[in-house]
Amino acid sequence: MPKIENTTGMPINLIIDELKSDDIRKRIHSVKHLDLIASTIGPDRTKNELIPFIQELLDDDDEVLIELVDSLSRNFVELVGGQVQVLLPTFEALCRVEDASVREKAANQIKKCLTQLPDQKKVEELSIGIIKRLNDSDYYMAKNAVAILIPAIFNQVSQNNQNDLINIILKMSQDQIPQVRKFTSMYFQDLVKHFPLVNETFIQNILNSFIKDEQDFIRMYIVDALIQASKTPFLQKQQNFVLNMFKQLAEDQSWRVRYYFCDKLAEIGEAVTKEGYRKNFQNYHLKFLQDNEPEMKSIAALKIERVSTLMDPEDILNKLIPLLKSIQSDTNAFVRNALASSVLALCPIIGKKNTSEQILPIFLTLLKDQDSEVRITLFKKLSLITNVLGVDSLSQSVIPALTELAQDKNWRIRASTIEVLSFFARAIGPEFLSDKVLKLLLDWMGDKVFSVRQTAIQQTAQLISILGLAWADKNLLTKIWAFQSIQNYLHRLTVLFTINQITSQLNNEYIIKTIVPILQSMAKDSVANIRSNVCRTSIQLAKEKGGNIVDPMKKILQTLSDDQDAEVKYQAKSALESL
């Protein structure tokens, strides 16, 4: 049995006592450490005392139950001496609680426990008992676990029990409570995998029942079941049934069902083959791109990258791209953003000439989009078009867009824009990083938002790794080191944070010649926070670089050990003692 270290800082007895506390925060803390308690008291007391006590917690608040199922889902089988059946009653009880995530985790743990039982007859006996008790429960939510468990054990039980399980599913699929029908619909895909053990008449009856259901959240999960059915011989036996059922879903009156269908189009295409997709479903995708609902257009645009691999290149040119040209200026920003995320994936498929003529105009339009999120999304996919057309032809269009994004009001946009620099440095080389572009990076270094400054510092390290220290020192680092003279202390901190970030990329000669004088000067800074960070930078350099770097760092730290600020003095002395 694994021995778990007590890292809580509390005596184990106090953690055990917290299980009975009236304070929910203390109960949650204790439940989080059930494995520690079990490890301490041993498997016998865990089985005979702790597990029965846990049963009394099952009426607790949802927050406690969420932590409880998580704790029991870790290595508790080992903590009860490998006797998995000891845990089954607790997991079964958790399948009856209100919180859906707890029920699902508990049901999945029952599945896991059953796989660890060596006796097949015992597996059948225990699993059928659990399923029937949950199915007969007065609380209808328990049927959630029934829908999860039946597919998991279906092929491990006798014919008679299989028939009983099929009857349970049939009744659940026609239950008066929509939520029960939803559970059945959601997990029916797992049962279909057992075809032909699960016969085709049963599958058809269930799917026919679901397709007529008035609740759209029940109809939409048929898509998953049909995809699974298409991966079995069921497709060959009932091809017309499957295709017609798919088409009904594609034309469903509810946009949610059509949305779900569109979201799964690539999986459908893979299941029915490229030829089957082109013949039966390609036109639905093209239709969705013209839907009145912006959500439908968005999901259809998002799927371009996946479904384009199923299309004939001629159809992409003649049928798909004309539609994309119409939505590149869609009034909904989400639609344009979805297009930006996927349209460039067409470039490798249609080749250089067609990319230049057909995709480049769309790219340039999106590059000027009024919504900065659209432009950022496009930048993140830039390599897909540059790999086909080359970067030189695009750089003149990209730099103005980059400059505009660098000044965006949203700091997250500014931070995301910085990451584009290393892509261009790697793809084009230093010639892309003109004075204008490097000025953007320096502006980001002085941004008022810490995350933007930090991203700029990280990007500096990236540029050094791509272009080398000599290039960086000449074109960039000397300008960053000049920040130490700026009045705003945040700019001066940026100098130290940059040194910390690039320490591993600096050679000792550069440190002695350039970094040591910077630190000596900044050790006299009027702001204590700066001097404190000089301590941190000095100890990092000394430990990481060693050799002839240690003595200069010691001298700086010795100076700071007499600092007028108590915290700085303490840091410097502690650093010296560690060297």
PDB file of C-alpha atoms in Angstrom, residues 88-89 92 96 125-139 142-143 146 168:
ATOM      1  CA  LEU A  88     -18.767  -0.174  -4.955  1.00  0.00           C
ATOM      2  CA  PRO A  89     -21.606   0.641  -2.459  1.00  0.00           C
ATOM      3  CA  GLU A  92     -23.395   3.356  -6.208  1.00  0.00           C
ATOM      4  CA  ARG A  96     -28.031   8.908  -6.863  1.00  0.00           C
ATOM      5  CA  GLU A 125     -23.427 -10.498 -10.429  1.00  0.00           C
ATOM      6  CA  LEU A 126     -22.275  -7.165  -9.007  1.00  0.00           C
ATOM      7  CA  SER A 127     -22.865  -5.088 -12.154  1.00  0.00           C
ATOM      8  CA  ILE A 128     -26.367  -6.423 -12.838  1.00  0.00           C
ATOM      9  CA  GLY A 129     -27.277  -5.865  -9.180  1.00  0.00           C
ATOM     10  CA  ILE A 130     -26.034  -2.256  -9.260  1.00  0.00           C
ATOM     11  CA  ILE A 131     -27.810  -1.485 -12.558  1.00  0.00           C
ATOM     12  CA  LYS A 132     -31.141  -2.944 -11.429  1.00  0.00           C
ATOM     13  CA  ARG A 133     -31.056  -1.140  -8.065  1.00  0.00           C
ATOM     14  CA  LEU A 134     -30.253   2.180  -9.739  1.00  0.00           C
ATOM     15  CA  ASN A 135     -32.938   1.594 -12.385  1.00  0.00           C
ATOM     16  CA  ASP A 136     -35.533   0.864  -9.676  1.00  0.00           C
ATOM     17  CA  SER A 137     -34.508   3.924  -7.651  1.00  0.00           C
ATOM     18  CA  ASP A 138     -37.219   6.463  -6.819  1.00  0.00           C
ATOM     19  CA  TYR A 139     -34.798   9.196  -7.893  1.00  0.00           C
ATOM     20  CA  ALA A 142     -29.930   7.580 -10.948  1.00  0.00           C
ATOM     21  CA  LYS A 143     -30.760   6.397 -14.473  1.00  0.00           C
ATOM     22  CA  VAL A 146     -27.634   3.139 -15.730  1.00  0.00           C
ATOM     23  CA  ILE A 168     -34.218  -1.369 -19.521  1.00  0.00           C
TER      24      ILE A 168
END
